Amino acid sequence: MPPILYIVIPCYNEQEVLPVTAPMFLEKINSLSEKGKISSESRILFVNDGSKDKTWEIISELSKQDCHYIGISQSRNRGHQNAVLAGLMEAKDRCDITISIDCDGQDDINAMDQMVDEYLGGCEIVYGVRSSRETDTFFKRFTAQSFYKFLSAMGAEVIYNHADYRLISARALKELANFKEVNLFLRGMVPLVGFKSTSVSYARAERIAGESHYPFKKMVGLAMDGITSLSVKPLRLITSFGVIVALLSFIGVIWAIVTALRGNAVAGWASMTCIVCFVSGVQLICLGIIGEYIGKIYMETKARPRYIISERTWEEEK
């Protein structure tokens, strides 16, 4: 029997692009169904992430037009990662496989065919990897590639050039549900689940309509979340750097004592000021990094819900 597929699509203020891409997703799910690769019970699950425009109204209308469209709405905006997780957790008990993809049309939906083929061949997780970023500006391409390299250098296990376009089986999703982190970074959490996995390459296109919701500032924030949520390497670097500074300081103390005993000591406020400023700067940077981890611990101990679904396009069974 063909597997039931749920395409999970997070949406935030997508009223301009949703009417364009929704038919594309429907055409793809019908095509896969006609080829016998997936079940006709497959669905397109939109996740409204507290949009301020008419995104939810459009999703509700789509669900009335075709049964393949369904949607859930979060009680407020909680961010892209939380929206993706909400959709995956909602789908895991209703389907055999999920494919998460952004709403903007930049990720090639035709790669879904190969993803499903890889699943049918025995893979539980299939990552969509961008083979080309020719449509991106130089700045966007440079920062995106630096983003993945920096994460890897800091000890976070990520798939290079992979965003959140991936196939995950229901079996893998049930294990992912056991990860209780409040600070989410799915690109690093999914590889930790394990199981047989592979990658599918595709070319990244331009956004069909609307504006990007991931500017440079959010990319930096996502990188910080990924590093502090998945790795303690920055803390170890602080320790190593502290040892180096301590050794240099100890050598400096010995030099100062020897110089004083030889009667060659010369009062110099400039050198002293430079040393004090350098050490103070190092201390503040170290405290900032440690503070990031303490903040993460603080949020984790609260154990707040990672998402709250306020509405569905269908009625729940009581």
Short mmCIF file of N, CA, C and O in Angstrom, two decimals, residues 78-82 147 150-151 154-158 181-189 192 214 216-232 234 289 291-293 295-297 299-300:
data_model
loop_
_atom_site.label_atom_id
_atom_site.label_comp_id
_atom_site.label_asym_id
_atom_site.label_seq_id
_atom_site.Cartn_x
_atom_site.Cartn_y
_atom_site.Cartn_z
N ARG A 78 5.44 32.24 16.74
CA ARG A 78 6.45 31.59 17.58
C ARG A 78 7.74 31.30 16.82
O ARG A 78 8.66 30.71 17.37
N GLY A 79 7.80 31.67 15.57
CA GLY A 79 9.02 31.46 14.81
C GLY A 79 8.93 30.27 13.88
O GLY A 79 8.14 29.34 14.07
N HIS A 80 9.78 30.31 12.86
CA HIS A 80 9.77 29.30 11.80
C HIS A 80 9.98 27.88 12.33
O HIS A 80 9.27 26.95 11.96
N GLN A 81 10.98 27.70 13.21
CA GLN A 81 11.30 26.36 13.70
C GLN A 81 10.14 25.76 14.50
O GLN A 81 9.81 24.59 14.35
N ASN A 82 9.50 26.58 15.32
CA ASN A 82 8.35 26.10 16.10
C ASN A 82 7.18 25.75 15.20
O ASN A 82 6.43 24.80 15.46
N PHE A 147 27.42 30.63 7.17
CA PHE A 147 26.53 30.17 8.25
C PHE A 147 26.76 28.68 8.52
O PHE A 147 26.98 28.26 9.66
N PHE A 150 30.40 27.96 9.75
CA PHE A 150 30.58 28.41 11.14
C PHE A 150 29.94 27.44 12.12
O PHE A 150 30.53 27.10 13.15
N LEU A 151 28.76 26.96 11.78
CA LEU A 151 28.08 25.99 12.65
C LEU A 151 28.91 24.72 12.80
O LEU A 151 29.07 24.20 13.91
N MET A 154 31.89 25.20 14.99
CA MET A 154 31.55 25.33 16.40
C MET A 154 31.02 24.03 17.00
O MET A 154 30.58 24.00 18.15
N GLY A 155 31.01 22.96 16.22
CA GLY A 155 30.64 21.66 16.77
C GLY A 155 29.20 21.24 16.58
O GLY A 155 28.78 20.20 17.08
N ALA A 156 28.41 22.05 15.83
CA ALA A 156 27.02 21.68 15.58
C ALA A 156 26.96 20.75 14.37
O ALA A 156 27.51 21.06 13.31
N GLU A 157 26.30 19.61 14.52
CA GLU A 157 26.21 18.64 13.43
C GLU A 157 25.09 19.03 12.48
O GLU A 157 23.90 18.89 12.80
N VAL A 158 25.44 19.57 11.33
CA VAL A 158 24.44 20.01 10.35
C VAL A 158 24.82 19.49 8.97
O VAL A 158 25.97 19.15 8.71
N GLU A 181 13.66 19.84 23.78
CA GLU A 181 14.22 21.19 23.81
C GLU A 181 13.17 22.26 23.51
O GLU A 181 12.33 22.08 22.63
N VAL A 182 13.26 23.35 24.26
CA VAL A 182 12.43 24.52 23.99
C VAL A 182 13.10 25.38 22.93
O VAL A 182 12.45 25.96 22.07
N ASN A 183 14.44 25.46 22.99
CA ASN A 183 15.21 26.22 22.01
C ASN A 183 15.45 25.31 20.81
O ASN A 183 16.32 24.44 20.84
N LEU A 184 14.68 25.52 19.75
CA LEU A 184 14.67 24.59 18.63
C LEU A 184 15.66 24.98 17.53
O LEU A 184 15.77 26.15 17.16
N PHE A 185 16.35 23.98 17.02
CA PHE A 185 17.17 24.12 15.82
C PHE A 185 17.09 22.78 15.10
O PHE A 185 17.92 21.91 15.28
N LEU A 186 16.04 22.63 14.30
CA LEU A 186 15.73 21.34 13.68
C LEU A 186 16.81 20.84 12.75
O LEU A 186 17.00 19.64 12.59
N ARG A 187 17.56 21.77 12.13
CA ARG A 187 18.62 21.36 11.21
C ARG A 187 19.72 20.59 11.93
O ARG A 187 20.45 19.82 11.32
N GLY A 188 19.83 20.81 13.23
CA GLY A 188 20.81 20.08 14.02
C GLY A 188 20.20 18.94 14.80
O GLY A 188 20.88 17.96 15.11
N MET A 189 18.89 19.04 15.13
CA MET A 189 18.23 18.01 15.92
C MET A 189 17.93 16.76 15.10
O MET A 189 18.09 15.63 15.57
N LEU A 192 20.54 14.12 14.74
CA LEU A 192 20.78 13.40 15.99
C LEU A 192 19.83 12.22 16.17
O LEU A 192 20.11 11.31 16.95
N TYR A 214 13.80 35.87 6.29
CA TYR A 214 15.06 35.50 6.92
C TYR A 214 16.18 36.44 6.51
O TYR A 214 17.08 36.07 5.76
N PHE A 216 19.57 38.99 7.30
CA PHE A 216 20.87 38.66 7.90
C PHE A 216 20.77 38.58 9.43
O PHE A 216 21.38 37.70 10.05
N LYS A 217 20.01 39.49 10.03
CA LYS A 217 19.88 39.51 11.49
C LYS A 217 19.32 38.20 12.02
O LYS A 217 19.78 37.65 13.02
N LYS A 218 18.29 37.67 11.33
CA LYS A 218 17.70 36.40 11.76
C LYS A 218 18.64 35.24 11.52
O LYS A 218 18.64 34.26 12.27
N MET A 219 19.44 35.31 10.46
CA MET A 219 20.42 34.26 10.19
C MET A 219 21.44 34.18 11.33
O MET A 219 21.80 33.08 11.77
N VAL A 220 21.88 35.35 11.80
CA VAL A 220 22.83 35.38 12.92
C VAL A 220 22.19 34.79 14.17
O VAL A 220 22.80 33.99 14.89
N GLY A 221 20.93 35.18 14.42
CA GLY A 221 20.22 34.65 15.59
C GLY A 221 20.04 33.14 15.51
O GLY A 221 20.19 32.43 16.50
N LEU A 222 19.73 32.65 14.29
CA LEU A 222 19.56 31.20 14.11
C LEU A 222 20.87 30.47 14.33
O LEU A 222 20.89 29.38 14.91
N ALA A 223 21.96 31.07 13.86
CA ALA A 223 23.27 30.46 14.06
C ALA A 223 23.61 30.37 15.55
O ALA A 223 24.10 29.34 16.03
N MET A 224 23.33 31.43 16.29
CA MET A 224 23.59 31.43 17.74
C MET A 224 22.74 30.37 18.44
O MET A 224 23.22 29.66 19.32
N ASP A 225 21.47 30.27 18.03
CA ASP A 225 20.59 29.25 18.63
C ASP A 225 21.12 27.85 18.33
O ASP A 225 21.11 26.97 19.19
N GLY A 226 21.57 27.65 17.09
CA GLY A 226 22.08 26.34 16.70
C GLY A 226 23.31 25.95 17.48
O GLY A 226 23.44 24.81 17.96
N ILE A 227 24.24 26.89 17.62
CA ILE A 227 25.49 26.60 18.32
C ILE A 227 25.25 26.33 19.80
O ILE A 227 25.70 25.33 20.35
N THR A 228 24.52 27.24 20.46
CA THR A 228 24.32 27.11 21.91
C THR A 228 23.37 25.97 22.27
O THR A 228 23.38 25.50 23.41
N SER A 229 22.54 25.54 21.31
CA SER A 229 21.61 24.44 21.59
C SER A 229 22.23 23.07 21.35
O SER A 229 21.77 22.07 21.91
N LEU A 230 23.29 23.02 20.52
CA LEU A 230 23.81 21.73 20.11
C LEU A 230 25.26 21.47 20.48
O LEU A 230 25.74 20.36 20.32
N SER A 231 25.97 22.50 20.94
CA SER A 231 27.39 22.32 21.17
C SER A 231 27.87 23.12 22.38
O SER A 231 27.36 24.20 22.67
N VAL A 232 28.87 22.55 23.08
CA VAL A 232 29.52 23.28 24.19
C VAL A 232 30.93 23.72 23.78
O VAL A 232 31.71 24.14 24.61
N PRO A 234 32.00 26.40 22.22
CA PRO A 234 32.38 27.76 22.59
C PRO A 234 32.88 27.88 24.02
O PRO A 234 33.81 28.64 24.30
N ILE A 289 29.20 35.00 26.24
CA ILE A 289 28.98 33.64 25.74
C ILE A 289 28.40 32.74 26.83
O ILE A 289 27.45 31.98 26.60
N GLY A 291 26.73 33.77 29.31
CA GLY A 291 25.37 34.26 29.53
C GLY A 291 24.37 33.67 28.54
O GLY A 291 23.22 33.40 28.90
N GLU A 292 24.81 33.47 27.29
CA GLU A 292 23.95 32.85 26.29
C GLU A 292 23.52 31.45 26.73
O GLU A 292 22.36 31.07 26.62
N TYR A 293 24.47 30.70 27.25
CA TYR A 293 24.17 29.34 27.71
C TYR A 293 23.28 29.37 28.95
O TYR A 293 22.35 28.57 29.08
N GLY A 295 21.15 31.68 29.67
CA GLY A 295 19.83 32.04 29.19
C GLY A 295 19.09 30.86 28.61
O GLY A 295 17.88 30.69 28.83
N LYS A 296 19.82 30.01 27.86
CA LYS A 296 19.21 28.81 27.29
C LYS A 296 18.75 27.87 28.40
O LYS A 296 17.65 27.29 28.34
N ILE A 297 19.59 27.71 29.42
CA ILE A 297 19.22 26.85 30.56
C ILE A 297 17.97 27.39 31.24
O ILE A 297 17.06 26.65 31.61
N MET A 299 15.54 29.18 29.95
CA MET A 299 14.35 28.94 29.14
C MET A 299 13.97 27.46 29.17
O MET A 299 12.78 27.12 29.19
N GLU A 300 14.96 26.57 29.17
CA GLU A 300 14.67 25.14 29.18
C GLU A 300 14.01 24.71 30.50
O GLU A 300 13.12 23.87 30.51
#
